[in-house]
């Protein structure tokens, strides 16, 4: 027989006829809760056999039981950030903790405090005026990748990956094609991720005696901008025979542009992606990519933040998150022009 499901905070709140935040405040002894409401919540908890979750109890004194996510505005069209967010939500739910999305423009006229016990910042962007505000707010922060150099302060925790090493591994796959004229579509100084990619791209090119071309594009570039940047790159550098696609899903747009221009992947040019995407294995040819494991990365960020808030991790904890290259057909054989 299955064991009965453990009562959750939301069950207590429903039994007492109050909101989840009120129930959390009543159980923790915090917040502005009347004696009658507190008694009702405690009675509901007793009837349901509810025991306060350890992580939730320690989250900033147990006052809220919610963590926040700060994401770039590109999240609405990014499969990467959708999977990353799902990982955070999955991990938080296992700890009976709510998740809220915090507006990225944190310092732009915000008149109310952030209602979260801690924050996860995905890919902190250079030039974001809200970052410094968050770092000075006193709210515990975990960043996915390191902060830009211009932001003062140190996050409570960092989950990062070696994108430079992954880029060098991507070059190893490109070597099979014999490509001699690499170009990288990327926002060069936008994030720690893009800075690492540029560093790896330059190192990989230098090791092979190649002349690298960096085609700058906004970190949050919409799809039409990706197409325009690709067309401009090929106009200015028609000799390009491999395009490293930085932004999430940009490889899809690049492949479309190449087809329209009469370029054939696997014959006179190839494409690789710095962010894997669910559609890339199904393109013709399939596209070699860096698998950033976004869902698992979200889980890692959430677990670190919860551990920090619960006292199981110390401030300044730095966690390297492993990523890998997935070799596919786009780098499986030599380009015909080099045969």
Short mmCIF file of C-alpha atoms in Angstrom, two decimals:
data_model
loop_
_atom_site.label_atom_id
_atom_site.label_comp_id
_atom_site.label_asym_id
_atom_site.label_seq_id
_atom_site.Cartn_x
_atom_site.Cartn_y
_atom_site.Cartn_z
CA UNK A 1 0.00 0.00 0.00
CA UNK A 2 1.13 3.54 -0.71
CA UNK A 3 1.98 5.74 2.23
CA UNK A 4 -0.39 8.73 2.61
CA UNK A 5 0.90 11.94 1.04
CA UNK A 6 2.59 14.29 3.51
CA UNK A 7 0.51 17.39 4.16
CA UNK A 8 1.83 20.53 2.49
CA UNK A 9 1.69 24.17 3.48
CA UNK A 10 -0.95 24.80 0.81
CA UNK A 11 -3.14 22.09 2.38
CA UNK A 12 -2.92 23.82 5.74
CA UNK A 13 -3.74 27.18 4.14
CA UNK A 14 -6.81 25.75 2.42
CA UNK A 15 -8.05 24.04 5.58
CA UNK A 16 -7.69 27.29 7.53
CA UNK A 17 -9.21 29.37 4.74
CA UNK A 18 -6.18 31.65 4.33
CA UNK A 19 -3.48 32.31 1.78
CA UNK A 20 -0.21 30.39 1.73
CA UNK A 21 1.85 33.40 2.85
CA UNK A 22 -0.49 33.99 5.80
CA UNK A 23 -0.26 30.32 6.77
CA UNK A 24 3.54 30.48 6.59
CA UNK A 25 3.59 33.62 8.75
CA UNK A 26 1.24 32.04 11.29
CA UNK A 27 3.35 28.88 11.58
CA UNK A 28 6.63 30.78 11.85
CA UNK A 29 5.37 33.37 14.31
CA UNK A 30 6.16 36.20 11.91
CA UNK A 31 4.13 38.69 9.89
CA UNK A 32 0.98 40.58 10.85
CA UNK A 33 -1.37 37.73 11.68
CA UNK A 34 -4.25 38.03 14.11
CA UNK A 35 -4.49 35.65 17.05
CA UNK A 36 -7.66 34.10 15.63
CA UNK A 37 -6.04 33.46 12.26
CA UNK A 38 -2.89 32.05 13.87
CA UNK A 39 -4.99 29.69 16.01
CA UNK A 40 -6.94 28.55 12.94
CA UNK A 41 -3.76 27.82 11.03
CA UNK A 42 -2.17 25.96 13.94
CA UNK A 43 -5.35 23.91 14.37
CA UNK A 44 -5.39 23.06 10.66
CA UNK A 45 -1.73 22.03 10.80
CA UNK A 46 -2.43 19.79 13.79
CA UNK A 47 -5.45 18.18 12.13
CA UNK A 48 -3.48 17.44 8.95
CA UNK A 49 -0.34 16.31 10.73
CA UNK A 50 1.64 19.03 8.98
CA UNK A 51 5.29 19.46 10.01
CA UNK A 52 7.14 22.59 8.94
CA UNK A 53 9.62 21.92 6.14
CA UNK A 54 13.14 22.59 7.39
CA UNK A 55 14.22 24.62 4.38
CA UNK A 56 11.04 26.67 4.35
CA UNK A 57 11.31 27.35 8.09
CA UNK A 58 14.79 28.78 7.77
CA UNK A 59 14.20 30.78 4.60
CA UNK A 60 14.78 34.29 5.93
CA UNK A 61 13.15 33.37 9.22
CA UNK A 62 10.33 31.49 7.49
CA UNK A 63 8.51 34.75 6.71
CA UNK A 64 7.71 34.10 3.05
CA UNK A 65 8.70 30.67 1.75
CA UNK A 66 9.31 31.99 -1.76
CA UNK A 67 12.39 32.35 -3.96
CA UNK A 68 12.61 34.66 -6.95
CA UNK A 69 14.09 34.29 -10.42
CA UNK A 70 15.54 37.19 -12.38
CA UNK A 71 15.88 36.37 -16.08
CA UNK A 72 16.78 38.26 -19.26
CA UNK A 73 13.81 39.53 -21.25
CA UNK A 74 14.61 36.98 -23.98
CA UNK A 75 13.09 34.27 -21.77
CA UNK A 76 9.72 34.40 -23.59
CA UNK A 77 11.28 33.03 -26.78
CA UNK A 78 14.10 30.95 -25.31
CA UNK A 79 13.78 27.20 -24.85
CA UNK A 80 16.92 27.38 -22.70
CA UNK A 81 15.45 29.72 -20.09
CA UNK A 82 12.12 27.93 -20.10
CA UNK A 83 13.88 24.66 -19.22
CA UNK A 84 16.11 26.47 -16.69
CA UNK A 85 13.04 27.94 -14.97
CA UNK A 86 11.30 24.56 -14.95
CA UNK A 87 14.34 23.08 -13.17
CA UNK A 88 14.14 25.76 -10.47
CA UNK A 89 10.40 25.26 -10.00
CA UNK A 90 10.80 21.48 -9.79
CA UNK A 91 13.50 21.75 -7.12
CA UNK A 92 11.63 24.39 -5.12
CA UNK A 93 8.41 22.36 -5.18
CA UNK A 94 10.24 19.41 -3.66
CA UNK A 95 11.04 21.69 -0.71
CA UNK A 96 7.50 23.10 -0.49
CA UNK A 97 8.77 26.51 -1.64
CA UNK A 98 7.07 28.85 -4.09
CA UNK A 99 8.79 30.52 -7.04
CA UNK A 100 8.12 33.99 -8.40
CA UNK A 101 9.48 35.75 -11.49
CA UNK A 102 11.00 39.12 -10.62
CA UNK A 103 11.04 41.87 -13.25
CA UNK A 104 14.55 42.33 -14.69
CA UNK A 105 14.23 46.14 -14.43
CA UNK A 106 14.64 45.99 -10.68
CA UNK A 107 15.88 49.54 -10.21
CA UNK A 108 13.70 51.26 -12.79
CA UNK A 109 11.08 52.94 -10.69
CA UNK A 110 10.34 49.91 -8.52
CA UNK A 111 8.34 51.17 -5.55
CA UNK A 112 7.83 47.96 -3.60
CA UNK A 113 10.27 45.56 -1.95
CA UNK A 114 11.09 42.21 -3.52
CA UNK A 115 8.86 39.58 -1.91
CA UNK A 116 11.31 36.69 -1.91
CA UNK A 117 13.65 35.07 0.57
CA UNK A 118 16.41 34.74 -2.00
CA UNK A 119 17.03 35.31 -5.69
CA UNK A 120 18.46 33.34 -8.58
CA UNK A 121 19.84 35.55 -11.35
CA UNK A 122 20.18 33.82 -14.71
CA UNK A 123 23.08 35.12 -16.84
CA UNK A 124 23.68 38.52 -15.17
CA UNK A 125 23.89 41.10 -17.97
CA UNK A 126 26.52 43.81 -18.19
CA UNK A 127 24.98 47.26 -18.02
CA UNK A 128 21.87 46.09 -16.17
CA UNK A 129 21.19 48.86 -13.61
CA UNK A 130 19.18 46.46 -11.48
CA UNK A 131 22.12 44.19 -10.66
CA UNK A 132 23.83 46.63 -8.31
CA UNK A 133 20.51 47.31 -6.62
CA UNK A 134 19.98 43.61 -5.97
CA UNK A 135 23.51 43.08 -4.69
CA UNK A 136 22.96 45.87 -2.16
CA UNK A 137 19.49 44.74 -1.09
CA UNK A 138 20.61 42.25 1.54
CA UNK A 139 18.63 39.47 -0.14
CA UNK A 140 20.67 36.27 -0.60
CA UNK A 141 21.60 35.84 -4.26
CA UNK A 142 22.77 32.89 -6.36
CA UNK A 143 23.90 33.72 -9.88
CA UNK A 144 24.05 31.40 -12.84
CA UNK A 145 27.47 32.40 -14.19
CA UNK A 146 29.62 35.10 -12.61
CA UNK A 147 28.69 38.75 -12.21
CA UNK A 148 29.98 41.38 -14.67
CA UNK A 149 33.18 43.05 -13.51
CA UNK A 150 31.50 46.43 -13.06
CA UNK A 151 29.09 45.14 -10.40
CA UNK A 152 30.39 45.54 -6.85
CA UNK A 153 29.77 42.80 -4.34
CA UNK A 154 29.89 39.03 -4.28
CA UNK A 155 26.91 36.69 -4.71
CA UNK A 156 26.16 34.29 -1.89
CA UNK A 157 26.65 31.49 -4.40
CA UNK A 158 27.56 30.94 -8.05
CA UNK A 159 26.76 28.05 -10.38
CA UNK A 160 28.96 28.35 -13.45
CA UNK A 161 30.19 26.33 -16.41
CA UNK A 162 33.41 26.37 -18.42
CA UNK A 163 32.07 27.66 -21.73
CA UNK A 164 35.60 28.39 -22.90
CA UNK A 165 36.51 24.72 -22.58
CA UNK A 166 33.28 23.73 -24.34
CA UNK A 167 34.11 26.10 -27.21
CA UNK A 168 37.53 24.49 -27.61
CA UNK A 169 35.85 21.08 -27.66
CA UNK A 170 33.49 22.39 -30.35
CA UNK A 171 36.53 23.32 -32.43
CA UNK A 172 37.71 19.70 -32.19
CA UNK A 173 34.49 18.63 -33.92
CA UNK A 174 34.81 21.38 -36.55
CA UNK A 175 38.32 20.13 -37.37
CA UNK A 176 36.74 17.12 -39.11
CA UNK A 177 35.18 19.46 -41.69
CA UNK A 178 38.47 21.15 -42.59
CA UNK A 179 36.85 24.60 -42.23
CA UNK A 180 39.41 27.42 -42.35
CA UNK A 181 37.33 30.59 -41.96
CA UNK A 182 35.39 30.57 -38.65
CA UNK A 183 32.89 33.21 -37.58
CA UNK A 184 31.10 33.58 -34.25
CA UNK A 185 27.69 35.22 -33.81
CA UNK A 186 27.65 36.53 -30.24
CA UNK A 187 27.20 39.52 -27.93
CA UNK A 188 30.91 39.78 -27.02
CA UNK A 189 30.77 41.44 -23.58
CA UNK A 190 27.16 40.91 -22.51
CA UNK A 191 27.62 38.10 -19.98
CA UNK A 192 30.20 35.80 -18.47
CA UNK A 193 28.89 33.13 -20.87
CA UNK A 194 29.53 35.24 -23.97
CA UNK A 195 32.91 36.46 -22.72
CA UNK A 196 34.03 32.86 -22.22
CA UNK A 197 32.80 31.92 -25.68
CA UNK A 198 34.79 34.74 -27.26
CA UNK A 199 37.91 33.75 -25.30
CA UNK A 200 37.59 30.12 -26.37
CA UNK A 201 36.88 31.13 -29.96
CA UNK A 202 40.02 33.26 -30.14
CA UNK A 203 42.13 30.54 -28.52
CA UNK A 204 40.76 27.81 -30.76
CA UNK A 205 41.39 29.91 -33.85
CA UNK A 206 44.89 30.92 -32.76
CA UNK A 207 45.88 27.31 -32.06
CA UNK A 208 44.93 26.41 -35.63
CA UNK A 209 46.42 29.52 -37.24
CA UNK A 210 43.01 30.77 -38.33
CA UNK A 211 41.74 34.34 -38.58
CA UNK A 212 38.60 34.54 -36.40
CA UNK A 213 35.66 36.78 -37.26
CA UNK A 214 33.31 37.92 -34.50
CA UNK A 215 29.91 39.11 -35.70
CA UNK A 216 28.40 41.09 -32.82
CA UNK A 217 24.73 40.66 -32.07
CA UNK A 218 22.60 41.64 -29.10
CA UNK A 219 22.28 39.07 -26.31
CA UNK A 220 18.50 39.42 -26.54
CA UNK A 221 18.37 39.73 -30.34
CA UNK A 222 15.00 38.74 -31.87
CA UNK A 223 14.98 36.29 -34.77
CA UNK A 224 14.87 38.94 -37.53
CA UNK A 225 18.03 40.48 -36.06
CA UNK A 226 19.76 37.08 -36.20
CA UNK A 227 18.86 36.74 -39.86
CA UNK A 228 20.11 40.26 -40.61
CA UNK A 229 23.38 39.66 -38.74
CA UNK A 230 23.95 36.40 -40.67
CA UNK A 231 23.32 38.07 -44.02
CA UNK A 232 25.67 40.93 -43.11
CA UNK A 233 28.36 38.49 -41.99
CA UNK A 234 28.24 36.60 -45.29
CA UNK A 235 28.25 39.83 -47.29
CA UNK A 236 31.34 41.12 -45.48
CA UNK A 237 33.06 37.73 -45.19
CA UNK A 238 31.87 35.52 -48.07
CA UNK A 239 34.77 33.15 -47.40
CA UNK A 240 33.18 32.07 -44.07
CA UNK A 241 32.90 28.29 -44.01
CA UNK A 242 31.77 27.64 -40.42
CA UNK A 243 29.43 29.72 -38.30
CA UNK A 244 29.44 29.28 -34.53
CA UNK A 245 25.95 30.36 -33.40
CA UNK A 246 25.89 31.96 -29.95
CA UNK A 247 22.31 32.95 -29.02
CA UNK A 248 19.77 30.27 -28.16
CA UNK A 249 17.93 29.04 -31.29
CA UNK A 250 20.03 31.28 -33.55
CA UNK A 251 21.29 28.21 -35.43
CA UNK A 252 17.76 27.67 -36.76
CA UNK A 253 17.74 31.15 -38.31
CA UNK A 254 21.29 30.78 -39.64
CA UNK A 255 20.41 27.51 -41.37
CA UNK A 256 17.38 29.18 -42.96
CA UNK A 257 19.47 32.10 -44.25
CA UNK A 258 22.11 29.77 -45.70
CA UNK A 259 19.46 27.82 -47.57
CA UNK A 260 17.96 30.99 -49.00
CA UNK A 261 21.42 32.16 -50.15
CA UNK A 262 22.19 28.87 -51.86
CA UNK A 263 24.82 27.74 -49.37
CA UNK A 264 24.80 24.04 -48.53
CA UNK A 265 25.76 22.82 -45.07
CA UNK A 266 28.23 19.99 -45.46
CA UNK A 267 29.47 21.14 -48.85
CA UNK A 268 30.71 24.73 -48.72
CA UNK A 269 29.84 25.74 -45.13
CA UNK A 270 28.85 24.26 -41.80
CA UNK A 271 27.04 25.37 -38.67
CA UNK A 272 27.55 24.59 -34.99
CA UNK A 273 25.65 25.94 -31.99
CA UNK A 274 26.85 27.14 -28.59
CA UNK A 275 23.43 26.34 -27.09
CA UNK A 276 21.63 23.11 -27.89
CA UNK A 277 17.96 23.33 -28.87
CA UNK A 278 15.28 20.62 -29.11
CA UNK A 279 14.98 21.11 -32.88
CA UNK A 280 18.68 20.87 -33.76
CA UNK A 281 18.84 17.05 -33.88
CA UNK A 282 16.04 17.12 -36.49
CA UNK A 283 17.48 19.62 -38.95
CA UNK A 284 19.16 18.37 -42.12
CA UNK A 285 21.95 17.96 -41.34
CA UNK A 286 21.58 17.78 -37.57
CA UNK A 287 23.63 20.47 -35.80
CA UNK A 288 26.57 19.81 -33.49
CA UNK A 289 25.99 21.75 -30.28
CA UNK A 290 27.02 22.45 -26.70
CA UNK A 291 24.53 20.85 -24.32
CA UNK A 292 24.16 23.31 -21.43
CA UNK A 293 21.67 21.04 -19.60
CA UNK A 294 19.42 23.97 -18.65
CA UNK A 295 16.90 22.07 -16.53
CA UNK A 296 19.65 20.49 -14.43
CA UNK A 297 21.37 23.86 -14.18
CA UNK A 298 18.15 25.34 -12.78
CA UNK A 299 17.97 22.53 -10.23
CA UNK A 300 21.59 23.16 -9.21
CA UNK A 301 20.93 26.89 -8.71
CA UNK A 302 17.79 26.26 -6.65
CA UNK A 303 19.42 23.62 -4.48
CA UNK A 304 22.38 25.90 -3.78
CA UNK A 305 20.13 28.82 -2.84
CA UNK A 306 17.99 26.65 -0.55
CA UNK A 307 21.13 25.20 1.08
CA UNK A 308 22.46 28.71 1.65
CA UNK A 309 19.21 29.92 3.18
CA UNK A 310 18.95 26.83 5.33
CA UNK A 311 22.55 27.10 6.56
CA UNK A 312 23.84 23.98 4.84
CA UNK A 313 26.15 25.98 2.53
CA UNK A 314 28.41 28.95 3.27
CA UNK A 315 28.36 32.32 1.55
CA UNK A 316 30.72 32.41 -1.42
CA UNK A 317 30.07 28.81 -2.46
CA UNK A 318 31.21 28.34 -6.05
CA UNK A 319 29.89 25.34 -7.98
CA UNK A 320 31.10 24.26 -11.43
CA UNK A 321 28.27 22.75 -13.44
CA UNK A 322 29.38 20.25 -16.13
CA UNK A 323 28.39 20.74 -19.77
CA UNK A 324 29.31 18.80 -22.90
CA UNK A 325 29.42 18.85 -26.70
CA UNK A 326 26.97 16.74 -28.69
CA UNK A 327 28.52 15.78 -32.06
CA UNK A 328 26.02 15.54 -34.93
CA UNK A 329 26.00 15.41 -38.72
CA UNK A 330 27.00 19.04 -39.37
CA UNK A 331 30.57 18.18 -38.35
CA UNK A 332 30.64 14.54 -39.41
CA UNK A 333 32.56 14.90 -42.69
CA UNK A 334 34.88 17.19 -44.61
CA UNK A 335 33.50 20.11 -46.57
CA UNK A 336 33.61 19.43 -50.32
CA UNK A 337 35.69 22.52 -51.03
CA UNK A 338 38.45 21.02 -48.85
CA UNK A 339 38.21 17.46 -50.12
#
